[in-house]
XYZ file of C-alpha atoms in Angstrom:
690
model
C 50.060 17.576 28.668
C 46.686 19.195 27.206
C 44.461 16.599 25.964
C 43.259 17.353 22.524
C 40.574 15.685 20.230
C 41.565 13.229 17.265
C 41.397 15.718 14.824
C 44.116 17.519 16.071
C 46.631 14.702 16.420
C 49.146 14.273 13.928
C 51.696 11.252 13.922
C 54.659 12.110 12.172
C 58.142 10.712 11.104
C 61.112 12.566 9.832
C 62.795 10.084 6.859
C 65.652 11.013 4.596
C 69.090 10.154 3.298
C 71.767 10.259 5.800
C 73.321 13.819 6.467
C 69.934 15.707 4.957
C 69.203 17.287 8.100
C 66.658 15.259 9.764
C 67.641 15.480 13.246
C 68.463 19.036 13.011
C 64.709 19.835 11.305
C 63.297 17.797 14.323
C 65.430 19.622 16.755
C 63.952 22.860 15.387
C 60.321 21.561 15.354
C 60.880 20.927 19.008
C 62.556 24.574 19.778
C 59.800 26.470 18.013
C 56.811 24.597 19.533
C 58.422 25.359 23.001
C 59.141 21.568 23.696
C 62.797 22.709 23.883
C 63.988 25.931 25.277
C 67.460 25.495 23.652
C 68.507 24.350 20.254
C 69.984 21.226 20.230
C 73.154 20.716 17.998
C 74.323 17.410 16.246
C 77.984 18.504 16.144
C 77.934 19.506 19.443
C 76.215 16.174 20.683
C 73.340 18.137 22.197
C 70.316 16.971 20.686
C 67.183 15.469 22.221
C 66.298 12.795 19.524
C 70.090 11.524 19.229
C 70.327 10.888 22.565
C 72.625 7.878 22.584
C 76.346 8.257 23.327
C 77.320 6.651 19.983
C 74.813 8.738 17.889
C 76.172 12.061 19.482
C 79.956 10.879 18.768
C 79.344 9.725 15.084
C 77.037 12.594 14.294
C 74.280 9.989 12.955
C 71.036 8.791 14.255
C 71.181 5.248 15.040
C 67.702 4.647 16.818
C 64.219 6.124 15.939
C 63.294 8.398 18.609
C 59.734 9.507 19.923
C 58.960 12.800 21.291
C 55.435 15.021 21.525
C 55.123 18.258 21.180
C 51.934 21.094 20.271
C 51.632 23.753 17.728
C 48.699 25.760 17.005
C 46.286 23.681 19.411
C 47.413 20.517 17.698
C 49.502 17.655 19.082
C 52.500 16.218 17.186
C 53.675 12.510 17.947
C 57.107 12.889 16.292
C 59.404 10.299 15.335
C 63.157 10.822 13.998
C 64.361 8.176 12.123
C 67.759 7.002 10.816
C 69.024 7.725 7.426
C 72.047 4.858 7.390
C 70.939 1.851 5.460
C 72.166 -0.573 8.046
C 69.399 0.738 10.548
C 66.730 0.504 7.712
C 64.339 -1.326 10.548
C 64.057 1.710 12.592
C 62.680 3.269 9.671
C 60.433 0.423 8.441
C 58.826 -0.103 11.995
C 58.238 3.728 12.464
C 56.610 4.037 8.886
C 54.200 1.194 10.032
C 52.486 3.120 12.661
C 52.905 6.848 11.233
C 49.812 8.682 9.594
C 52.156 11.171 7.803
C 55.924 11.764 6.969
C 58.394 14.704 6.256
C 60.833 13.702 3.354
C 63.923 16.007 4.221
C 66.172 16.559 0.963
C 69.502 18.401 0.933
C 69.275 21.338 -1.276
C 72.528 20.320 -2.822
C 72.163 16.504 -3.310
C 68.601 16.530 -3.933
C 67.182 12.649 -4.321
C 70.160 10.580 -2.759
C 70.213 6.769 -2.593
C 68.564 6.433 0.756
C 66.234 8.895 -0.041
C 64.526 6.648 -2.625
C 64.864 3.487 -0.184
C 62.825 5.507 2.516
C 60.281 7.015 0.274
C 59.509 3.395 -1.107
C 59.130 2.102 2.419
C 56.774 4.923 3.023
C 55.037 4.027 -0.284
C 54.631 0.551 1.058
C 52.668 1.660 3.891
C 50.590 4.236 1.971
C 52.023 6.930 4.393
C 50.992 10.694 3.088
C 54.134 13.124 2.998
C 55.344 16.540 2.649
C 58.915 17.182 1.510
C 61.362 19.994 2.942
C 64.204 20.936 0.899
C 66.939 21.724 3.551
C 70.320 23.480 3.547
C 69.336 26.342 0.871
C 72.000 28.445 2.400
C 74.613 25.998 0.820
C 76.848 26.757 -2.128
C 75.197 24.833 -5.028
C 71.720 24.664 -3.534
C 68.795 24.545 -5.975
C 65.361 24.596 -4.892
C 63.659 23.996 -8.191
C 65.924 21.378 -9.048
C 65.461 19.186 -6.126
C 61.491 19.706 -6.626
C 62.138 18.360 -10.051
C 64.078 15.497 -8.953
C 61.448 14.567 -6.551
C 59.028 14.355 -9.512
C 61.228 12.277 -11.676
C 63.252 10.221 -9.414
C 60.576 9.335 -6.768
C 57.545 9.857 -9.378
C 55.986 11.928 -6.932
C 53.578 14.898 -7.980
C 55.553 17.352 -5.973
C 54.091 20.858 -5.876
C 56.087 23.976 -4.314
C 53.829 25.569 -1.640
C 56.821 28.142 -0.322
C 59.567 29.524 -2.601
C 62.947 30.650 -1.808
C 63.881 34.432 -1.254
C 67.658 34.349 -2.389
C 70.129 31.813 -3.059
C 72.986 29.963 -1.392
C 74.497 32.426 1.124
C 71.793 34.980 0.191
C 69.115 32.897 1.196
C 66.863 35.141 3.440
C 63.500 33.424 4.006
C 60.717 32.142 1.772
C 57.616 33.115 0.059
C 54.127 31.528 1.527
C 52.603 31.154 -2.324
C 49.014 30.729 -0.809
C 49.036 33.763 1.199
C 51.289 35.961 -1.602
C 53.572 37.086 1.588
C 57.217 36.994 2.268
C 58.307 35.232 5.658
C 61.730 36.358 7.312
C 63.019 34.713 10.497
C 64.959 36.982 13.062
C 68.616 35.820 13.822
C 68.460 37.381 17.340
C 66.318 34.909 18.584
C 67.333 31.797 16.460
C 64.539 31.982 14.239
C 61.650 32.178 16.619
C 60.377 35.381 15.468
C 58.575 35.494 12.066
C 58.227 38.879 10.164
C 55.488 38.849 7.352
C 56.036 41.290 4.727
C 55.232 41.974 0.947
C 56.925 39.762 -1.706
C 60.054 41.691 -2.755
C 59.404 43.210 -6.070
C 62.102 41.538 -8.107
C 60.592 38.115 -7.108
C 56.912 38.845 -7.515
C 56.526 37.836 -10.987
C 58.620 34.598 -10.310
C 56.286 33.836 -7.204
C 53.259 34.397 -9.297
C 54.465 32.019 -11.810
C 55.191 29.508 -9.011
C 51.594 29.670 -7.395
C 49.690 29.470 -10.489
C 51.574 26.214 -11.044
C 50.630 25.020 -7.636
C 46.838 25.972 -7.939
C 46.601 24.208 -11.486
C 48.548 21.057 -10.000
C 45.855 21.056 -7.539
C 42.718 21.872 -9.620
C 43.740 19.522 -12.078
C 43.544 16.484 -9.729
C 40.345 17.900 -7.583
C 37.071 17.192 -9.238
C 35.392 20.170 -7.240
C 37.989 22.529 -8.322
C 38.291 21.499 -11.942
C 35.311 23.217 -13.557
C 35.791 26.329 -11.719
C 39.653 26.535 -12.714
C 38.939 25.780 -16.248
C 36.470 28.730 -16.320
C 38.656 31.071 -14.928
C 37.394 31.135 -11.330
C 39.706 32.748 -8.705
C 39.835 30.256 -5.537
C 40.212 31.439 -2.174
C 43.433 30.692 0.020
C 41.228 28.239 2.431
C 40.031 26.408 -0.685
C 43.646 26.080 -1.928
C 44.451 24.623 1.273
C 41.462 22.201 1.093
C 42.373 20.891 -2.041
C 46.171 20.213 -1.078
C 44.922 18.640 1.917
C 42.660 16.362 0.352
C 45.086 15.186 -2.224
C 48.162 14.823 0.259
C 46.134 12.699 2.157
C 45.073 10.653 -0.639
C 48.566 10.499 -1.778
C 48.292 12.219 -5.106
C 50.257 15.567 -3.940
C 53.411 16.030 -2.260
C 53.651 19.713 -0.932
C 57.176 20.925 -0.712
C 58.604 23.550 1.629
C 62.035 25.071 1.588
C 64.441 26.507 4.229
C 67.634 25.721 6.177
C 67.106 24.276 9.663
C 70.450 24.922 10.897
C 70.252 28.630 10.071
C 66.671 28.562 11.405
C 64.727 29.685 8.423
C 61.507 28.014 6.920
C 60.556 25.381 9.624
C 57.488 27.303 10.936
C 55.634 27.308 7.548
C 56.529 23.674 7.442
C 54.998 23.224 11.007
C 51.774 24.901 9.611
C 52.114 22.318 6.688
C 51.869 19.411 8.878
C 48.727 20.841 10.505
C 47.138 21.929 7.237
C 47.896 19.095 4.999
C 48.749 15.789 6.815
C 46.054 13.387 8.177
C 44.890 13.027 11.674
C 43.747 9.337 12.797
C 40.269 10.268 11.759
C 41.356 10.912 8.166
C 42.966 7.425 7.724
C 41.193 4.191 6.770
C 39.976 1.877 9.715
C 43.009 -0.337 10.791
C 42.635 -3.959 9.475
C 43.635 -6.939 10.983
C 42.481 -10.701 11.282
C 40.401 -12.641 13.860
C 43.444 -14.838 15.293
C 41.096 -18.128 15.414
C 38.935 -17.782 12.462
C 41.306 -15.738 10.118
C 38.289 -13.644 9.151
C 39.008 -9.882 8.409
C 38.487 -7.560 11.248
C 38.453 -3.502 11.027
C 38.639 -1.299 14.109
C 37.783 2.618 13.889
C 39.667 5.047 15.868
C 37.246 5.279 18.675
C 38.414 5.066 22.617
C 35.158 3.417 23.427
C 35.920 0.688 21.310
C 37.584 -2.566 21.977
C 41.546 -2.342 22.067
C 43.802 -2.807 19.375
C 47.278 -1.615 19.286
C 50.608 -2.587 17.454
C 53.976 -2.996 19.106
C 56.400 -1.623 16.714
C 59.711 -1.330 18.734
C 61.475 -2.638 21.702
C 64.398 -1.176 23.485
C 66.216 -3.025 26.259
C 69.043 -1.379 28.259
C 70.617 -2.698 31.329
C 67.945 -1.207 33.617
C 64.554 -1.659 31.951
C 62.722 -2.715 28.952
C 60.417 -0.211 26.801
C 57.948 -1.647 24.462
C 56.890 0.994 22.140
C 52.962 0.729 21.010
C 50.728 2.671 18.451
C 47.191 2.517 19.725
C 44.681 2.192 16.722
C 41.083 1.719 18.952
C 40.057 1.715 22.388
C 41.914 2.761 25.450
C 45.061 1.253 27.130
C 45.351 2.004 30.980
C 48.276 1.355 33.333
C 47.691 -1.590 35.480
C 45.339 -3.174 33.000
C 45.752 -6.844 31.344
C 45.943 -7.303 27.685
C 45.891 -10.145 25.391
C 48.786 -11.188 22.742
C 47.101 -13.257 20.341
C 50.405 -14.382 18.772
C 51.506 -16.166 22.218
C 47.917 -16.527 23.259
C 48.801 -14.947 26.608
C 47.625 -12.247 28.926
C 49.927 -9.791 30.215
C 49.839 -6.806 32.414
C 50.624 -3.215 31.817
C 52.845 -2.045 34.587
C 53.328 1.490 33.415
C 52.632 3.682 30.410
C 54.988 6.651 29.332
C 55.038 9.250 26.957
C 58.614 9.707 25.484
C 60.914 12.541 24.855
C 64.065 10.970 23.296
C 65.374 9.018 26.132
C 63.155 10.975 28.973
C 59.871 9.552 30.035
C 56.544 11.085 31.237
C 54.117 8.829 33.108
C 50.569 8.629 31.948
C 47.592 6.815 33.207
C 45.880 6.104 29.898
C 46.068 6.338 26.229
C 43.755 6.344 23.336
C 43.682 6.130 19.413
C 46.438 7.926 17.613
C 48.607 7.817 20.574
C 52.264 6.347 20.647
C 53.384 5.298 24.070
C 55.906 2.731 25.743
C 54.742 0.139 27.891
C 56.633 -1.203 30.698
C 55.857 -4.889 31.905
C 55.340 -6.736 28.728
C 57.931 -9.701 29.295
C 57.456 -11.760 26.164
C 55.866 -9.354 23.635
C 58.064 -9.076 20.059
C 57.977 -6.461 17.243
C 54.787 -6.900 15.270
C 52.979 -8.474 18.208
C 49.296 -7.325 18.521
C 47.875 -6.290 21.926
C 43.715 -6.316 22.248
C 41.229 -7.445 24.305
C 40.787 -11.303 24.786
C 37.020 -11.054 24.332
C 37.264 -9.239 20.823
C 40.728 -10.780 19.712
C 42.445 -9.210 16.492
C 45.851 -9.760 14.928
C 47.040 -6.722 13.137
C 49.286 -6.837 9.901
C 52.980 -7.758 11.019
C 55.824 -6.090 9.520
C 58.763 -7.854 7.488
C 62.280 -7.249 7.560
C 65.155 -7.637 5.347
C 67.778 -10.831 6.251
C 70.863 -9.846 7.533
C 73.768 -9.956 5.138
C 77.053 -9.603 7.561
C 77.940 -11.942 10.475
C 81.003 -11.999 12.785
C 82.126 -14.522 15.587
C 81.840 -13.105 18.891
C 82.859 -14.490 22.414
C 83.331 -13.506 26.189
C 86.353 -12.413 27.106
C 86.380 -14.586 30.125
C 84.268 -17.733 30.740
C 82.503 -16.092 33.520
C 80.887 -13.941 31.202
C 79.446 -16.640 29.039
C 75.902 -16.748 30.286
C 75.927 -12.794 30.305
C 76.854 -12.850 26.618
C 74.112 -15.170 25.806
C 71.397 -13.311 27.899
C 72.759 -9.902 26.628
C 72.451 -11.031 22.501
C 68.970 -12.504 23.459
C 68.026 -9.134 24.632
C 69.300 -7.220 21.928
C 67.849 -9.737 19.466
C 64.411 -9.059 20.527
C 65.090 -5.190 20.299
C 66.042 -5.682 16.636
C 64.633 -7.462 14.071
C 67.450 -7.381 11.714
C 70.001 -8.746 14.197
C 70.108 -12.395 14.739
C 72.472 -14.659 16.629
C 73.050 -18.278 16.210
C 75.601 -21.286 17.931
C 77.562 -22.899 15.268
C 77.021 -26.634 15.820
C 80.249 -27.677 14.496
C 82.495 -24.775 15.941
C 80.378 -23.856 19.181
C 80.883 -20.577 18.346
C 78.227 -17.832 18.599
C 77.474 -16.069 15.395
C 75.634 -12.792 15.293
C 74.594 -11.287 12.022
C 73.251 -7.709 11.010
C 73.042 -5.302 8.122
C 76.333 -4.072 7.816
C 79.914 -3.440 9.238
C 78.404 -0.252 10.896
C 75.368 -2.154 12.215
C 77.978 -4.939 13.970
C 80.291 -2.136 15.362
C 77.335 -0.632 16.719
C 76.152 -3.938 18.460
C 79.775 -4.368 19.835
C 79.999 -0.981 21.237
C 76.588 -1.060 22.596
C 77.492 -4.195 24.535
C 80.178 -2.769 26.050
C 79.004 0.771 27.134
C 75.328 -0.102 27.944
C 75.417 -3.905 29.415
C 79.267 -3.417 30.476
C 80.044 -6.552 28.751
C 83.692 -6.856 27.124
C 83.630 -9.540 24.149
C 85.883 -10.614 21.559
C 84.803 -10.427 17.988
C 86.100 -11.897 14.801
C 86.167 -9.894 11.446
C 82.867 -9.430 9.769
C 82.058 -11.756 6.978
C 79.302 -12.627 4.645
C 75.854 -14.284 5.778
C 75.470 -16.867 3.544
C 72.208 -18.689 3.210
C 70.954 -22.215 1.501
C 68.089 -23.126 -0.522
C 66.934 -25.859 -2.448
C 66.426 -26.655 -5.885
C 63.732 -29.089 -6.133
C 60.727 -30.537 -3.940
C 61.488 -33.640 -1.695
C 59.720 -35.566 0.597
C 60.870 -36.567 4.218
C 59.480 -38.792 7.089
C 60.871 -39.759 10.302
C 59.889 -41.442 13.472
C 61.168 -41.052 16.981
C 60.576 -43.665 19.710
C 62.223 -43.851 22.812
C 61.282 -46.657 24.919
C 61.833 -46.651 28.949
C 61.628 -49.443 31.493
C 59.091 -47.956 33.747
C 56.260 -45.488 32.705
C 55.286 -44.126 29.250
C 57.787 -43.870 26.596
C 58.040 -40.967 23.888
C 56.601 -41.376 20.366
C 56.635 -39.200 17.441
C 56.172 -39.391 13.613
C 56.229 -36.595 11.147
C 55.696 -36.725 7.390
C 56.602 -33.692 5.301
C 57.305 -32.198 1.984
C 59.470 -29.314 1.269
C 59.749 -27.208 -2.123
C 61.060 -23.905 -3.225
C 59.365 -20.757 -2.632
C 61.260 -17.963 -4.146
C 60.863 -14.534 -2.604
C 59.657 -15.652 0.864
C 62.161 -14.963 3.503
C 63.233 -18.036 5.829
C 61.355 -20.901 5.952
C 57.308 -20.925 5.712
C 55.532 -23.831 7.501
C 52.085 -25.013 6.734
C 49.887 -27.926 8.224
C 48.060 -29.962 5.594
C 48.154 -33.232 7.216
C 44.535 -35.291 7.457
C 42.755 -34.768 10.709
C 44.037 -37.011 13.327
C 47.587 -37.387 12.189
C 48.858 -36.150 15.339
C 47.366 -34.420 18.312
C 47.019 -30.730 17.449
C 48.706 -29.844 20.859
C 51.949 -31.160 19.331
C 51.725 -29.109 16.401
C 53.776 -25.853 17.809
C 56.814 -28.671 18.888
C 56.362 -29.583 15.100
C 56.606 -26.355 13.810
C 59.750 -25.344 15.969
C 61.484 -28.357 15.056
C 61.288 -27.946 11.275
C 62.469 -24.246 11.811
C 65.221 -25.363 13.802
C 66.455 -27.911 11.309
C 66.244 -25.290 8.857
C 68.797 -23.051 10.411
C 71.932 -25.357 9.429
C 70.869 -26.211 6.045
C 72.131 -29.146 4.247
C 75.297 -28.003 2.272
C 77.652 -25.684 4.314
C 75.654 -25.120 7.603
C 73.798 -22.087 6.849
C 70.216 -20.862 7.448
C 67.700 -21.750 4.684
C 65.588 -19.155 3.072
C 62.885 -19.356 -0.038
C 61.658 -22.806 1.395
C 58.190 -23.843 1.860
C 57.660 -26.903 4.266
C 54.377 -28.718 4.410
C 53.627 -31.285 7.151
C 51.442 -33.710 5.153
C 50.916 -36.585 7.670
C 52.080 -38.676 10.575
C 50.629 -40.859 13.090
C 49.749 -40.909 16.997
C 50.229 -43.395 19.913
C 47.264 -43.850 22.324
C 49.870 -43.341 25.307
C 53.222 -42.304 24.546
C 52.726 -39.257 22.280
C 55.203 -36.525 23.553
C 56.026 -32.810 22.080
C 59.523 -33.578 22.205
C 59.475 -36.698 20.197
C 57.384 -34.995 17.709
C 60.012 -32.221 17.532
C 62.820 -34.274 17.107
C 60.755 -36.382 14.372
C 59.956 -33.118 12.449
C 63.783 -32.210 12.501
C 64.876 -35.777 11.336
C 62.178 -35.410 8.634
C 63.182 -32.111 7.486
C 67.033 -33.093 7.448
C 66.164 -36.079 5.012
C 64.008 -33.964 2.768
C 66.726 -31.371 2.522
C 69.524 -34.120 1.633
C 67.342 -35.024 -1.328
C 66.235 -31.365 -2.419
C 69.486 -30.184 -4.083
C 70.814 -27.707 -1.752
C 72.215 -24.437 -2.949
C 74.562 -21.883 -1.018
C 73.047 -18.102 -1.630
C 75.140 -15.074 -1.169
C 73.417 -11.613 -0.431
C 73.374 -9.270 -3.489
C 73.492 -5.484 -2.531
C 72.108 -2.757 -4.830
C 74.616 0.002 -4.980
C 74.596 3.829 -5.609
C 78.183 5.263 -6.263
C 78.702 9.059 -6.723
C 82.073 10.385 -8.081
C 83.280 13.095 -9.730
C 83.315 12.757 -13.275
C 87.263 12.491 -13.510
C 87.177 9.483 -11.475
C 84.508 7.700 -13.140
C 86.416 5.257 -15.155
C 88.593 4.080 -12.292
C 85.640 3.573 -10.038
C 83.880 1.627 -12.718
C 87.128 -0.680 -13.125
C 87.202 -1.164 -9.480
C 83.575 -2.211 -9.464
C 83.935 -4.812 -12.242
C 86.756 -6.514 -10.181
C 83.985 -6.622 -7.510
C 81.811 -8.902 -9.729
C 79.304 -5.707 -9.975
C 76.655 -5.818 -12.453
C 76.463 -2.084 -13.372
C 72.674 -0.941 -14.577
C 73.327 2.486 -15.212
C 75.814 5.704 -15.121
C 73.795 8.742 -14.808
C 75.021 12.368 -15.026
C 74.656 14.916 -12.291
C 76.206 18.338 -12.597
C 80.059 17.439 -12.428
C 79.486 14.012 -10.710
C 78.310 10.644 -12.091
C 76.108 8.171 -10.234
C 76.800 4.642 -10.764
C 73.989 2.148 -9.925
C 73.928 -1.618 -10.279
C 73.994 -4.931 -8.060
C 77.092 -6.677 -6.619
C 77.710 -9.310 -3.947
C 78.383 -8.021 -0.632
C 81.637 -10.382 -0.356
C 83.321 -7.749 -2.475
C 82.343 -4.804 -0.721
C 83.937 -5.178 2.567
C 85.974 -2.006 3.228
C 84.780 -0.293 0.087
C 84.269 3.098 1.520
C 87.864 3.452 2.210
C 88.846 2.227 -1.208
C 86.099 4.601 -2.811
C 87.792 7.465 -0.739
C 91.360 6.507 -2.119
C 89.949 6.348 -6.008
C 88.332 9.980 -5.505
C 90.466 11.858 -3.211
C 87.916 11.808 -0.575
C 85.051 13.109 -2.854
C 83.173 10.124 -3.759
C 80.066 8.425 -1.754
C 78.630 5.336 -1.733
C 75.327 3.463 -0.302
C 74.631 -0.224 -0.405
C 71.069 -1.632 -0.031
C 69.875 -5.463 0.463
C 68.427 -6.681 -2.990
C 68.178 -10.318 -2.934
C 69.801 -13.563 -2.633
C 71.462 -15.663 -5.718
C 73.629 -18.656 -5.965
C 77.167 -18.454 -5.432
C 79.148 -18.813 -8.600
C 80.857 -22.195 -9.121
C 84.190 -20.844 -8.987
C 83.530 -18.892 -5.581
C 82.061 -21.685 -4.074
C 84.781 -24.038 -4.790
C 87.396 -21.378 -3.136
C 84.944 -20.796 0.051
C 83.449 -24.052 0.574
C 86.155 -26.632 -1.012
C 83.422 -28.363 -3.476
C 80.578 -27.558 -5.882
C 77.273 -26.141 -4.322
């Protein structure tokens, strides 16, 4: 592939609600950039980015897929992300490493529930965005209405830079508001030929109003334009683009484009917008991290001659190989060289580097700042790990992921596959930070947990088809958690004497306390110097985290807990890492028994859209499901009901909603938080108060 300078690289993600047309838009981008010579079709299962067989069967994206293409001398590193909330981790980790994004919105549905979720994720990582209002050929589509929804629902300063020519079935092309030209897309060659003409007379006034609004929106927030605008100055097209670019990169403006990807209209202007308005790696602030030993801040600029800094943002394993997806921020990563993982304190060799094109790989010898590649050879890396030069170490900011909310028991169909099942689940847990597995100590069952029923169904099918492993699975159930209601101390001493040689000794004191809002158990060391040898700290930390996996009330993993090691003691000859690990487990268990254990249930944020005639039945049904309804909004002839509800009450809800609304209702569930299980529910579930 041709080399380009850093200022001509765009790292871009496609984000949206499910069925808004992300993958179809990605396929058109690949086609018009010449990366693909035939249009991929979601319904026919021929897309590049939805390469996995279940994605093609179900017609939805499950995994984020990376590819590279070129447009007007610029290189676009593109990641197509899933829209279903069960696969939110794929969006999260993609946005963490991208410099820009395109939010795709349905011209009919507008800003839908998952649109808001992915928009918030992009806000969290300060990602500049363009918006693309898709499906403008459909009945009920309304470009101006969707632009207004982006402003009101997403609190974004949406500014139209193209304008539709025609509506619904009469949609024919778009007006470039900057150039004051109409653009039409040939049907003979799937829209590849773009014809530029004068704006139709009947649309000139409307286009001029839209253009004036665009220029005013830019000038009002651009200091070097504001005075000239007030004095009546006419800005050149290049000046307008400059103002749009500055404000898009600063996240003060979201340029909005329109079209219909399926009908091959409006995608080329969107590609031009990627080049004109989204940032290159040089436009982004230097990446920030910390020195892994001193904790002092470290910054790295996108310089290929600087020391290496890179982030592992995704791992994908199949039965043949393991691909580690990496974004490089500084330095140069070369095939065959050794890199340093500061989390593990280990060196690993990079065997091969690849550029990805969906599932296909293209080997490269090296990659520099702004590039996204896959690495083969890193056997112990995990999502969020940093890769760097050992002499100049840096730990980049890690990602956080929501806790799983649904679980199921799983077992091999025959005893011969027991080890294979464990090995397969371990690989899949490494791939997916929202998929967890554990063994129930009381029953011996293997319990797997994920983000929803669909997520677990995909996990089950992936085991069968990708790893050739059949397994028996139970019905999905709630992934309860436990926490504590008050602080408590614990202390334990582990002593094992032997008749010959050294014994084993470990002694740990700790304190646990509630830590609202923090996932899992946070462990810190506040023990006085000399309380125990430093080399045993990893064993103590591991013991605490292991003990927290079984709680103190009903055997569920603990969350929202801070554990502080306050002391201990050592032995001149018998100190042993296993003994300190065991002492930490026992000390934590003692403290947890005194700390007032509470069982928590996952609470989901729901958005239910229903025809107005069914809203009463839908609300009655939600009330029976322990829902806390926050709002009922009017959306044309529909109503959107939003609120919170325990996931325990929402299994099978999609089918129930279809029945209540004759198939016309839709719903979306998103993890919100954990709350104590009500007393009457706890008695039914666990047989006692919690």
